[in-house]
Coordinates of C-alpha atoms in Angstrom, one line a residue:
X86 CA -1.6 -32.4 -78.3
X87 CA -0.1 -29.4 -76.1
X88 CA -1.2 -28.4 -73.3
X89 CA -4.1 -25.9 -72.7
X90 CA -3.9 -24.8 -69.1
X91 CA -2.6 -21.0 -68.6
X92 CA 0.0 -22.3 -67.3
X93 CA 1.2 -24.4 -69.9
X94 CA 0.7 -21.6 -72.1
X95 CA 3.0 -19.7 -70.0
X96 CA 5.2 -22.3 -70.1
X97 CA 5.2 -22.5 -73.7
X98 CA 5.2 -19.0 -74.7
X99 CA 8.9 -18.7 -72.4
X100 CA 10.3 -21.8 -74.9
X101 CA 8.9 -19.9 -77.3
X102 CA 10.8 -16.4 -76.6
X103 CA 14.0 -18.3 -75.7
X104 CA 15.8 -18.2 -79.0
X105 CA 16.4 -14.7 -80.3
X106 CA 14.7 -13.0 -77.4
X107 CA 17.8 -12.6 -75.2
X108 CA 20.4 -10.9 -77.3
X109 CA 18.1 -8.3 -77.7
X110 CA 17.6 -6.8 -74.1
X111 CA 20.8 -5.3 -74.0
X112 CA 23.6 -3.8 -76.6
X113 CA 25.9 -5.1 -73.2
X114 CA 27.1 -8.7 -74.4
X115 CA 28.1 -8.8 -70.2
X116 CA 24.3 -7.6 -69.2
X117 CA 23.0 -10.0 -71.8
X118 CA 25.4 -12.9 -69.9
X119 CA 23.7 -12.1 -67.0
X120 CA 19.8 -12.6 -67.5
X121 CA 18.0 -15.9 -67.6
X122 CA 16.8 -17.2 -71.0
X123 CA 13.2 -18.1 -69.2
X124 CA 12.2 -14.8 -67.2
X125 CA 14.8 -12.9 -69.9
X126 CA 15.8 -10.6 -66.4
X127 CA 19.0 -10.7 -63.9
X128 CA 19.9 -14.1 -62.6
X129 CA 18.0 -14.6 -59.3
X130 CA 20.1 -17.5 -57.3
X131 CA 21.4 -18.7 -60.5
X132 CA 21.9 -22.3 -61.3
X133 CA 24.0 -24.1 -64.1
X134 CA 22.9 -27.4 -65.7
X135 CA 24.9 -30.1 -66.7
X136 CA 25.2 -28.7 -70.6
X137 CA 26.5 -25.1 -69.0
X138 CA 23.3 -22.9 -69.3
X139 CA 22.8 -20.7 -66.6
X140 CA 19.2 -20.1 -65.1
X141 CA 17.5 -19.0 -62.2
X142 CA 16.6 -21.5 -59.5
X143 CA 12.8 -20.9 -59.1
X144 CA 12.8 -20.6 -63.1
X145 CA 13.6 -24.4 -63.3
X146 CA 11.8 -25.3 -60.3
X147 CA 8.5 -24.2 -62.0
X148 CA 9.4 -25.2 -65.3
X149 CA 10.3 -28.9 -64.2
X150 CA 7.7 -29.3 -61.6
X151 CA 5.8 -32.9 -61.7
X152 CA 8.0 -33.6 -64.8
X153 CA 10.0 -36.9 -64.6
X154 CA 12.1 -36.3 -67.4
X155 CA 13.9 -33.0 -67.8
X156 CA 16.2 -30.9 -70.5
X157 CA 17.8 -27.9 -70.8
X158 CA 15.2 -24.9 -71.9
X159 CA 17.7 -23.3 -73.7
X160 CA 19.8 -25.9 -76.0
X161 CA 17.1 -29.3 -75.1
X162 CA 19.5 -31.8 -73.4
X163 CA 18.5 -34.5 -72.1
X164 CA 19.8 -33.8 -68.1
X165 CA 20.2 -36.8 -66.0
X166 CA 21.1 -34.9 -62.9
X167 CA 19.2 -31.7 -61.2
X168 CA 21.6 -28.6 -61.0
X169 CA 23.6 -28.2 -57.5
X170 CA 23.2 -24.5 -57.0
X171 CA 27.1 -24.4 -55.7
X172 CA 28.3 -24.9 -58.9
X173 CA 27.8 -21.1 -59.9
X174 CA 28.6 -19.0 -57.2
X175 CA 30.6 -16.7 -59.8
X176 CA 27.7 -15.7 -61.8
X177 CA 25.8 -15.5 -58.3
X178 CA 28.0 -13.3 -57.3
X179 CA 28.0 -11.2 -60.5
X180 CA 24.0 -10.8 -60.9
X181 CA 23.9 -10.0 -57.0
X182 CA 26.2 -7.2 -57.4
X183 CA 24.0 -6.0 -60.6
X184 CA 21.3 -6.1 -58.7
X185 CA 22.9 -3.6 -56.2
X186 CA 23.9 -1.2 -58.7
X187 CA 20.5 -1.3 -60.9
X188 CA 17.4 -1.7 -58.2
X189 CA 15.3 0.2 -60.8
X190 CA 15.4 -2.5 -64.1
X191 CA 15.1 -5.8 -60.8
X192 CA 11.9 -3.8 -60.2
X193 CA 10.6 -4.3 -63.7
X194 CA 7.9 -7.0 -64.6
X195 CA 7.4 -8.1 -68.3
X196 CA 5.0 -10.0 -70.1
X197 CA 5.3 -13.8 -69.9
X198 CA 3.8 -13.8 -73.3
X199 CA 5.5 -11.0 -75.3
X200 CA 7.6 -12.6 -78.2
X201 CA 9.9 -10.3 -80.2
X202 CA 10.1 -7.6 -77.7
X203 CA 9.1 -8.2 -73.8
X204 CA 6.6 -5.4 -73.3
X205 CA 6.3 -4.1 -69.1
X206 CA 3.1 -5.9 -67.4
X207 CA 0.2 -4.4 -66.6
X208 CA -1.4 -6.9 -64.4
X209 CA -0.4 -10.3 -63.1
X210 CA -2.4 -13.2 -63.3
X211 CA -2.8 -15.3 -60.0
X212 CA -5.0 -18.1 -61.5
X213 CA -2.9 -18.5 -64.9
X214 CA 0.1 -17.5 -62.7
X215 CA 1.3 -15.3 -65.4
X216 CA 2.0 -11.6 -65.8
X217 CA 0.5 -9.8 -69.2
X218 CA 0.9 -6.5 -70.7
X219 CA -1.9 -4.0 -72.1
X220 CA -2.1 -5.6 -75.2
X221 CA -2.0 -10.0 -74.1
X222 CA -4.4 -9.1 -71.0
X223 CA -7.4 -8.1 -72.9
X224 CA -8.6 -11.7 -72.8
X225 CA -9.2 -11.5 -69.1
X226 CA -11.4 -8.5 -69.6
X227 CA -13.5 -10.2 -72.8
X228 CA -13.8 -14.2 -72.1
X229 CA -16.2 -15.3 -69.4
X230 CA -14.1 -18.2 -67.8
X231 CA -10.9 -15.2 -67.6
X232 CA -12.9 -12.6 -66.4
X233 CA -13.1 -14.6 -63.3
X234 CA -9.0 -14.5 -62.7
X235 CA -7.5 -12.7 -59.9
X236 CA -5.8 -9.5 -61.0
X237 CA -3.3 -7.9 -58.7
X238 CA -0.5 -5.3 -59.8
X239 CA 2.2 -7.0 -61.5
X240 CA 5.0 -8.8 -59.6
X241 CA 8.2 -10.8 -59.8
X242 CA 7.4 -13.0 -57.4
X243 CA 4.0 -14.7 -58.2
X244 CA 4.8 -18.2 -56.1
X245 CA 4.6 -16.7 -53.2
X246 CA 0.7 -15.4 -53.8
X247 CA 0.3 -19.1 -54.9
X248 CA -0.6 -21.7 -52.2
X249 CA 1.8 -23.9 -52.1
X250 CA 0.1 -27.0 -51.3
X251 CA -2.8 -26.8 -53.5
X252 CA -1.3 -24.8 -56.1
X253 CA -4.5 -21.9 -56.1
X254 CA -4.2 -18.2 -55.2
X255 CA -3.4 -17.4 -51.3
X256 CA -7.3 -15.5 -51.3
X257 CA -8.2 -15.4 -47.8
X258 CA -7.0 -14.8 -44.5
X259 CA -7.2 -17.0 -41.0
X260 CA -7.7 -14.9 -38.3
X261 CA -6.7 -17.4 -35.6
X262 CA -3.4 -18.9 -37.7
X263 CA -2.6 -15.1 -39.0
X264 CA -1.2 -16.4 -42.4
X265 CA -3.1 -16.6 -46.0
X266 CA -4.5 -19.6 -47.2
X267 CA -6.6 -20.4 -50.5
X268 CA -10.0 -21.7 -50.4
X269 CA -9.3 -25.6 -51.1
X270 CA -7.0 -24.6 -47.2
X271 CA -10.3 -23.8 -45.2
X272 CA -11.7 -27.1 -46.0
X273 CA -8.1 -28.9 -44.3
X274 CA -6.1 -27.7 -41.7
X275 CA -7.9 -24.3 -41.5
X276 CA -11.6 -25.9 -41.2
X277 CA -13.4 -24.2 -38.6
X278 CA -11.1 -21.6 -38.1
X279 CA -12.4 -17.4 -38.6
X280 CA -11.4 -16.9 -42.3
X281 CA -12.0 -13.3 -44.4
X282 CA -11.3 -11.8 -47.7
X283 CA -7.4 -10.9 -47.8
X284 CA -9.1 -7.4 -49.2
X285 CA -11.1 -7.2 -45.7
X286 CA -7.8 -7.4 -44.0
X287 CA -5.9 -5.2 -46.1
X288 CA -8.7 -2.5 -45.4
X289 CA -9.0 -3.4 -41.6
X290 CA -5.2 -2.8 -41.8
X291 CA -5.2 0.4 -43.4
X292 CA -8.0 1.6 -41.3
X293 CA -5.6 0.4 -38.1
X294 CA -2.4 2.0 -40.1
X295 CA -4.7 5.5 -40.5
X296 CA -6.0 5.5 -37.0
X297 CA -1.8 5.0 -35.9
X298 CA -1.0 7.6 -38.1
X299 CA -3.2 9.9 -37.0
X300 CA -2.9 9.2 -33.0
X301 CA 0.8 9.9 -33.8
X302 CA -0.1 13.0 -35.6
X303 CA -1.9 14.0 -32.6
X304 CA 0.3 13.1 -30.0
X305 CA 3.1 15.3 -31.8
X306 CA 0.9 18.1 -31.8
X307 CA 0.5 17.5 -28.4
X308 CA 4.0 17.1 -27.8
X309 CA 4.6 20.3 -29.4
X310 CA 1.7 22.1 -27.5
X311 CA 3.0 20.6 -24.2
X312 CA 6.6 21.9 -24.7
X313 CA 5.3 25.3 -26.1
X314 CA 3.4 25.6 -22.8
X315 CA 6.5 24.3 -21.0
X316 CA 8.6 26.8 -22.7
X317 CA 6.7 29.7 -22.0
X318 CA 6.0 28.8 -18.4
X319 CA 9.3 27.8 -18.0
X320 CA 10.2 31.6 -19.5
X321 CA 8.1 33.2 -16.5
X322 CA 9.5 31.2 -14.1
X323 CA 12.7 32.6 -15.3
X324 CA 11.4 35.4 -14.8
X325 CA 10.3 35.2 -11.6
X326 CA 13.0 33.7 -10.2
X327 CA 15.4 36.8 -11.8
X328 CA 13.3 39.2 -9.8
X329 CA 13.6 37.2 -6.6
X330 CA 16.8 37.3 -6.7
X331 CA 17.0 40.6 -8.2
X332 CA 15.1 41.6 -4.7
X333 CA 17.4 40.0 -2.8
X334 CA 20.6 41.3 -4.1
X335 CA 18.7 45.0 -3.8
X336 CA 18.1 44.6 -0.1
X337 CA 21.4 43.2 0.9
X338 CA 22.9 45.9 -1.2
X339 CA 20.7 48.8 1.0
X340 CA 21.3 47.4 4.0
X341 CA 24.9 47.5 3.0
X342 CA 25.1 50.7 1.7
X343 CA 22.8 52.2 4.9
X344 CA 25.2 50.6 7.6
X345 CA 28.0 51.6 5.5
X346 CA 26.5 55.3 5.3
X347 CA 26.2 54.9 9.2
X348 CA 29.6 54.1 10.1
X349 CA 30.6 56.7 7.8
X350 CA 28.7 59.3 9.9
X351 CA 29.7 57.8 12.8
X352 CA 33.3 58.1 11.6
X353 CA 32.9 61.6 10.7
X354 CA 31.2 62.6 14.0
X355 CA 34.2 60.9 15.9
X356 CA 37.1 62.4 13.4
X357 CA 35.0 66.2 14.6
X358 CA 35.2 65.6 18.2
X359 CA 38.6 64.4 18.1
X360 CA 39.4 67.6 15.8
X361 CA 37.6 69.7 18.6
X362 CA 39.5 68.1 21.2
X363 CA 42.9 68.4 19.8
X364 CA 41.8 71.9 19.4
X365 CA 41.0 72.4 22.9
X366 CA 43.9 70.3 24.6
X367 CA 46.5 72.5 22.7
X368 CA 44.5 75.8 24.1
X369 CA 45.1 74.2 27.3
X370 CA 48.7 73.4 26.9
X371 CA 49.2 76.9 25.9
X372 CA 47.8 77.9 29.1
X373 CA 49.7 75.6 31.0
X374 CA 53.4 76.9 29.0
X375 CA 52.3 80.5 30.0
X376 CA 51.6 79.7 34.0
X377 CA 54.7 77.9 33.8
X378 CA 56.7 80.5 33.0
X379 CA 55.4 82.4 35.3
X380 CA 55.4 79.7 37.8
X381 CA 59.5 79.7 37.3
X382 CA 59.7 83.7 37.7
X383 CA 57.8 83.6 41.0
X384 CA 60.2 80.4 41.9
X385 CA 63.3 82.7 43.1
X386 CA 61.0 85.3 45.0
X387 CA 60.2 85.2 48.7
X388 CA 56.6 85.2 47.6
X389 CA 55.0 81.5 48.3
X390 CA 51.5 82.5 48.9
X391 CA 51.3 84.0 45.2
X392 CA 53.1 81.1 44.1
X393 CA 50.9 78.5 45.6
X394 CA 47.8 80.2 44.3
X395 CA 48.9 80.1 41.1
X396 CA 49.6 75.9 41.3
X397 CA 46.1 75.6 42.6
X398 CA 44.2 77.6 39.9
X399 CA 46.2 76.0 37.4
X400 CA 45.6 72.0 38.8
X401 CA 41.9 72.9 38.9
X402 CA 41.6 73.2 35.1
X403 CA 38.9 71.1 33.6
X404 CA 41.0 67.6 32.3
X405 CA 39.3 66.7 28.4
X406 CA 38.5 63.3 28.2
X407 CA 38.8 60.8 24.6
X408 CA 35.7 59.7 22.8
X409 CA 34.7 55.9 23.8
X410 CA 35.9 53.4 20.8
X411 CA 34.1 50.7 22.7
X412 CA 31.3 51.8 22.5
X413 CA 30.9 52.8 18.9
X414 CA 32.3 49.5 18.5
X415 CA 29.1 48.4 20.1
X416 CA 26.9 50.2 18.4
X417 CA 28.1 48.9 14.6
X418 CA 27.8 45.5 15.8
X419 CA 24.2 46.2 17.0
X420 CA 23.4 48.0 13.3
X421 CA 24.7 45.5 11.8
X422 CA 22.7 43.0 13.3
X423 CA 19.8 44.8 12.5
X424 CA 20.7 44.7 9.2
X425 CA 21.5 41.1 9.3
X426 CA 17.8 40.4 11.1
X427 CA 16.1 42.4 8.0
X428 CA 18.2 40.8 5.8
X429 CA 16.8 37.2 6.8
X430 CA 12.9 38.6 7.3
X431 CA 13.5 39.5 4.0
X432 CA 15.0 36.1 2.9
X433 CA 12.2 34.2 4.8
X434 CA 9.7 36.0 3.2
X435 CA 10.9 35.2 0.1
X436 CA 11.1 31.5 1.1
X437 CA 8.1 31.4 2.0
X438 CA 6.7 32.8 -1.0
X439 CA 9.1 30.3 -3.1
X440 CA 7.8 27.3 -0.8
X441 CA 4.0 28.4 -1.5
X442 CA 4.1 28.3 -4.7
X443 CA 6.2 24.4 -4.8
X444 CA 3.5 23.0 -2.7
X445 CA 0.7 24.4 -5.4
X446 CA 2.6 23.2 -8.5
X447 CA 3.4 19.4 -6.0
X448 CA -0.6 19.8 -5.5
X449 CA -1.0 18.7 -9.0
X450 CA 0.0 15.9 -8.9
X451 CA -2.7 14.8 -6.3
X452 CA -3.7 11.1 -6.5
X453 CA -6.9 9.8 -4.8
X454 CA -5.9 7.3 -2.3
X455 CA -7.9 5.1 -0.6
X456 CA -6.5 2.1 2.2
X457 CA -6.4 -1.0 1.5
X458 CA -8.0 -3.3 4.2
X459 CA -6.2 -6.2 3.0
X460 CA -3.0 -4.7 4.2
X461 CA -4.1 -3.6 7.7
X462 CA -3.3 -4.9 11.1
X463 CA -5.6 -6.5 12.3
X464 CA -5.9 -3.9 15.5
X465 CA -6.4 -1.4 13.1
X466 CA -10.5 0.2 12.3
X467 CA -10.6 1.7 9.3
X468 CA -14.1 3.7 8.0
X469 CA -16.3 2.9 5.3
X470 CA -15.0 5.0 3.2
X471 CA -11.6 3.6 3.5
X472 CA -10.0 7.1 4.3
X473 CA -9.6 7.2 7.9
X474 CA -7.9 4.6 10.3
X475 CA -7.4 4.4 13.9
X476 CA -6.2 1.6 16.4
X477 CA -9.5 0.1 17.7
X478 CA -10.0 -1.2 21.4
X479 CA -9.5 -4.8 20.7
X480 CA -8.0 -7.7 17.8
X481 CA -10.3 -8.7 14.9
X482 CA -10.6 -11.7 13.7
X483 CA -9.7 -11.0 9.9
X484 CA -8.2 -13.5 6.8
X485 CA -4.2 -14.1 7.2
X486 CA -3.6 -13.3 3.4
X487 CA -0.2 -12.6 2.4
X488 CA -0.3 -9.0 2.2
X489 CA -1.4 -8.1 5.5
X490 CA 1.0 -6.3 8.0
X491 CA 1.5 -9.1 11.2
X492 CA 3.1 -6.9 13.9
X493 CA 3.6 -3.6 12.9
X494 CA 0.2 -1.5 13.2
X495 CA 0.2 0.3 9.7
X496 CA -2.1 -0.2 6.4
X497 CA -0.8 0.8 2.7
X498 CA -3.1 2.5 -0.1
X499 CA -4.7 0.3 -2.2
X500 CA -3.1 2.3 -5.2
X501 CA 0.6 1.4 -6.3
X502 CA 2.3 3.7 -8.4
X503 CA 5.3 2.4 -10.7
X504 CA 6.2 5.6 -12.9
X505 CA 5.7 9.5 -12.7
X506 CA 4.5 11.6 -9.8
X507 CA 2.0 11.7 -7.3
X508 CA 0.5 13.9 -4.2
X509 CA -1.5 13.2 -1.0
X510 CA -2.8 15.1 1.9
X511 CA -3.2 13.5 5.6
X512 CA -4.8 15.5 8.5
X513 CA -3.1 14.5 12.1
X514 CA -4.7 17.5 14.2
X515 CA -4.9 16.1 17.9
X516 CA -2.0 13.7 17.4
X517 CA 0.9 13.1 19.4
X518 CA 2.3 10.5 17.5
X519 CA 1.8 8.7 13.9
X520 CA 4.1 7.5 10.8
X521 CA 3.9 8.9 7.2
X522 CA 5.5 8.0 4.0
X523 CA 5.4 5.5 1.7
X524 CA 7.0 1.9 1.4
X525 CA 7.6 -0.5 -1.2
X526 CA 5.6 -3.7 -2.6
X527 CA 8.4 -6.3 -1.8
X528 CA 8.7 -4.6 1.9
X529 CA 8.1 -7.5 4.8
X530 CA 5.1 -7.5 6.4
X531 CA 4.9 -10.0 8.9
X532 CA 8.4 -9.8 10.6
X533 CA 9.8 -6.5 13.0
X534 CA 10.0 -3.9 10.5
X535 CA 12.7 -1.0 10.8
X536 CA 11.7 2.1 8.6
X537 CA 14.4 3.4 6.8
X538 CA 15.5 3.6 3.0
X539 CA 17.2 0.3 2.9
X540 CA 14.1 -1.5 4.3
X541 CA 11.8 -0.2 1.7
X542 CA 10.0 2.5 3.8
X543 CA 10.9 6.7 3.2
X544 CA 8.6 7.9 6.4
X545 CA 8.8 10.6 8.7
X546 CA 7.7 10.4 12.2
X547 CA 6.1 12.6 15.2
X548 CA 6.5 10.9 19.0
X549 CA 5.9 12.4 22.6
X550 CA 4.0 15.5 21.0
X551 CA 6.6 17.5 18.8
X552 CA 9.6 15.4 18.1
X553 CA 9.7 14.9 15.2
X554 CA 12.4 13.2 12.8
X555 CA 12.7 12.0 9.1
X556 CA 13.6 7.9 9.0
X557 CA 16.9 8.1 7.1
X558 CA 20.0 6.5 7.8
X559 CA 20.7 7.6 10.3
X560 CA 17.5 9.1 11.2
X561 CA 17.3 13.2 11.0
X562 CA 15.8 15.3 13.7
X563 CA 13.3 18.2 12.5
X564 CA 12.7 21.0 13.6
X565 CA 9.7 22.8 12.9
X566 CA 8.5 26.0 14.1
X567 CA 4.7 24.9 14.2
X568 CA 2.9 21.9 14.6
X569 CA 1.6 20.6 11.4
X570 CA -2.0 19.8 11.5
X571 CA -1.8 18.7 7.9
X572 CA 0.9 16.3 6.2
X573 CA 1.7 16.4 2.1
X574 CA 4.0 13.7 0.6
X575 CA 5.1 14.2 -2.7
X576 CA 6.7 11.3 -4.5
X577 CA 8.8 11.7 -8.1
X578 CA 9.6 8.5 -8.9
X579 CA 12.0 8.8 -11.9
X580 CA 13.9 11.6 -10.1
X581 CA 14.2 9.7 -6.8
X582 CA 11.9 12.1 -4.7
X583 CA 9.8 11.7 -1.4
X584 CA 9.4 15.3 -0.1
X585 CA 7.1 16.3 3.2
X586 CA 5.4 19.4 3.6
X587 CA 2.8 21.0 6.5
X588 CA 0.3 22.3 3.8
X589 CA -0.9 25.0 6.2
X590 CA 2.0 26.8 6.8
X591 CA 3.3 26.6 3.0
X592 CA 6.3 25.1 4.6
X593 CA 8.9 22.3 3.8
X594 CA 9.4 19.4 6.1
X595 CA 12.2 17.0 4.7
X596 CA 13.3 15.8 1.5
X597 CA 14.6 12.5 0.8
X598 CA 16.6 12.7 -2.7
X599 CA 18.5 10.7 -4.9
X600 CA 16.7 7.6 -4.2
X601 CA 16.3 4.5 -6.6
X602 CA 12.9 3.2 -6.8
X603 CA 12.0 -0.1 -8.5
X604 CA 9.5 -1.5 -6.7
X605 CA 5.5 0.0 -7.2
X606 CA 5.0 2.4 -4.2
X607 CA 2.5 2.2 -2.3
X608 CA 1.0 5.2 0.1
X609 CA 1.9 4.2 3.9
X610 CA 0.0 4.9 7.1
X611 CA 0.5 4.5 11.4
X612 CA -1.8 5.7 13.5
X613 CA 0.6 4.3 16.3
X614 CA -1.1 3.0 19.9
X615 CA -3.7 5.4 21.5
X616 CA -1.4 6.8 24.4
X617 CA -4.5 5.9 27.0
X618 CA -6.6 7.8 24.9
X619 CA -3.8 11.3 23.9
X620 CA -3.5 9.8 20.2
X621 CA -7.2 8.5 20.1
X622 CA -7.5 10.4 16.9
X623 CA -7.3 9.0 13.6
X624 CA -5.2 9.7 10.2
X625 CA -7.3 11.2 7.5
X626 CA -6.7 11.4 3.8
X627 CA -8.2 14.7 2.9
X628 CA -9.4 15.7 -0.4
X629 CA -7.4 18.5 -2.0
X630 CA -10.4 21.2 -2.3
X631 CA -9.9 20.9 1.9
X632 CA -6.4 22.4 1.9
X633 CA -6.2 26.1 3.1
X634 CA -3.7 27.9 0.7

């Protein structure tokens, strides 16, 4: 008596459809070559039997499975030998290159039980492991034990919704394996573990998928507001920086065109005198022609009285003498220094404008750092709060850890900082010396320590009251025209950036550029020894809202 299992009914209902069935899929006698005579679709890893039939793999898998005799489905041969899936690597080749050129008919699912004509599924079966149309799945809405089935949208490839150990449908999911089991799986090798309706998942998983989608959604929006905002700021500083220049070129073009206006004058005033003077010396040498004549009539008379008061009145005419080049010389070198001096108030003014408004937009960045007492020398005090430190009169007695600074008398913030920018302030009013900066994480800290670049440490220092230099290599002597009283490092890590600036003069200290950080950074701090009490004072990291500007 035949089986009555769904699945044997599946089973029966392919034999059934094999003969007749397949020539009428396709008017293409080479399309018709190339579907299986069991799933009647394009060969999928096809196989030939002993007899020459062609099928696919997983076809005869599922149709021989716990069968110890087998035949061919299509002519019934008794087969003595499974088929070796080498042995048809043409037709392989062939369906796999249909497959490629027609993804649409792959995509298609018939009926397992349709006869004359295969009719598309509506629904496959996981229980009865079968795939039905409209019209052969209206049992599973009518009979009791049926209505029970799992129903999913139809698919090719129902094994693999199939347990394969215990042969029922992959329903739930463990949590703590991540993979799908089946019911008769939670009472094995998934006993114990967190298991849930797949459903639950898929939901959870949608929910997550949502939220993604719409954290994405946001983040563009946020992206596109951030670079609108950049755009238009980056517009006014444009802008801005057109009209600073604009200013500049206007006021080295007036002071050019004013000296230029004064040499002019100058050069006109000179051209008139020596007009007037050419004027006058050739009066004077007409005078002198006339006396001379007259001076070589009286020459042959006995007369030398006349003729000697005629040589003195004409020697004691007034002699004209030449405008001093020299000294206009002088004078355009002194306006044009003037014009030079204005020039660089004017410059400076405008520097110190541009350097105002860097230190606002560096300002924030600002980061709230705190020391960390782990790090400190051991000579060092720092206060409860953890914002000021100062060298104290005598050694503690504190915990060797690793981290701790042996002979050089710094501390580090306790905050490291791997990626983008970040800002702090540091008072040092009534200092005469102290180190600022910041260092690396990998820097040693219980050898001598040099601070420079190479040794993990971008610092600038102050020693003997107002010498003060910037720990390159070499190191760089500064200059600055007054003492800072408070210290701003800047730090740009992806650009390569440690910049110093005295916050209440708006002015720039030192830049070091073009560095490669890899290392977290890490705020650094020296209060250096107390001078017999002259640097008695500590280092203080102020809150922003303290600065002046």
């Amino acid at each position: 008596m035949a089986e009555s299992s769904p699945a044997s009914r599946r089973r029966e209902s392919r034999r059934q459809s094999q003969n007749g069935l397949h020539p009428s899929l396709s008017s293409s006698d080479s399309l018709r070559k190339l579907r299986c005579s069991i799933c009647v679709k394009v060969f999928t890893d096809p196989v030939s039997t002993q007899c020459g039939h062609i099928f696919c793999k997983s076809c005869l898998n599922k149709l021989w499975k716990n069968k110890q005799t087998i035949s061919c489905p299509y002519c019934g041969k008794t087969l003595t030998q499974r088929p070796d899936p080498e042995n048809n690597t043409t037709s392989r080749d062939i369906s796999e290159q249909h497959q490629e050129n027609s993804p649409e008919e792959n995509a298609e699912v018939v009926c397992d039980v349709c006869e004359d004509r295969k009719l598309n599924a509506l629904k496959s079966c996981l229980v009865c492991q079968s795939s039905y149309c409209q019209i052969h799945l209206e049992p599973h809405s009518r009979v009791a034990g049926l209505m029970k089935h799992k129903l999913i949208d139809p698919v090719r490839n129902l094994e693999d919704y199939i347990c394969q150990k215990h042969d029922r449908p992959l329903e739930l999911f463990c949590r703590e394996d991540d993979m799908c089991v089946c019911p008769f799986c939670i009472e094995g090798d998934h006993k114990d573990h967190i298991t849930v309706p797949i459903e639950d998942v898929i939901k959870e998983r949608k929910i997550d998928v949502q939220q993604k989608i719409q954290e994405k959604t946001e983040k563009i929006e946020e992206i596109k507001k951030s670079a609108e905002d950049r755009k238009i700021h980056s517009e006014k500083e444009k802008a801005a920086h057109v009209e600073l220049f604009t200013d500049l070129s206007r006021s080295i073009e007036r002071c050019q065109t004013e000296l230029l206006e004064m040499m002019e004058e100058q050069q006109k005033a000179a051209e008139k005198q020596e007009e007037e003077l050419i004027e006058e010396l050739e009066k004077e040498i007409t005078e002198l022609k006339m006396r001379n004549t007259e001076l070589q009539q009286l020459s042959h008379t006995e007369d030398h009285l006349h003729l000697l008061q005629i040589y003195s009145s004409l020697c004691s005419s007034t002699d004209t003498s030449l405008p001093d080049i020299n000294a206009k010389t002088h004078e355009n070198l002194e306006n044009l220094r003037k014009a030079f001096v204005q020039l660089k108030g004017n410059i400076e003014e405008k520097l110190e404008q541009t350097l105002s408004a860097e230190l606002k937009w560096v300002q924030k960045h600002a980061v709230d750092v705190t020391l960390d007492p782990d790090t400190a020398h051991v000579g060092l005090i720092l206060s409860k709060a953890e914002k000021q430190v100062r060298l104290g009169e005598m050694i503690q007695k504190l915990p060797d850890k690793p981290q701790r600074f042996e002979k050089c008398i710094c501390v580090l913030g306790k905050e490291g900082f791997s990626s983008g920018r970040f800002y702090f302030e540091v008072q040092v009013k009534g200092k005469t010396k102290w180190d600022l900066g910041v260092a690396r994480e990998s820097v040693d800290r219980k050898g001598d320590i040099r601070l420079c670049p190479s040794k993990g440490f971008w610092t600038v220092w102050l020693r003997n009251g107002n010498e003060y230099k910037a720990l390159a290599s070499p190191s760089v002597p500064l200059s600055l025209k007054v003492k800072p009283q408070r210290v701003g490092v800047f730090v740009d890590y992806e650009e390569g950036l440690v910049s110093f600036y005295d916050v209440e003069s708006s002015s720039h200290i030192y830049s070091f550029t073009g560095q490669t950080f890899t290392d977290k950074l890490y705020p650094y701090f020296n209060p250096c020894n107390n001078a017999d009490g002259k640097n008695s004072d500590p280092l203080i990291i102020t809150p922003l809202g303290d600065s002046k500007i």
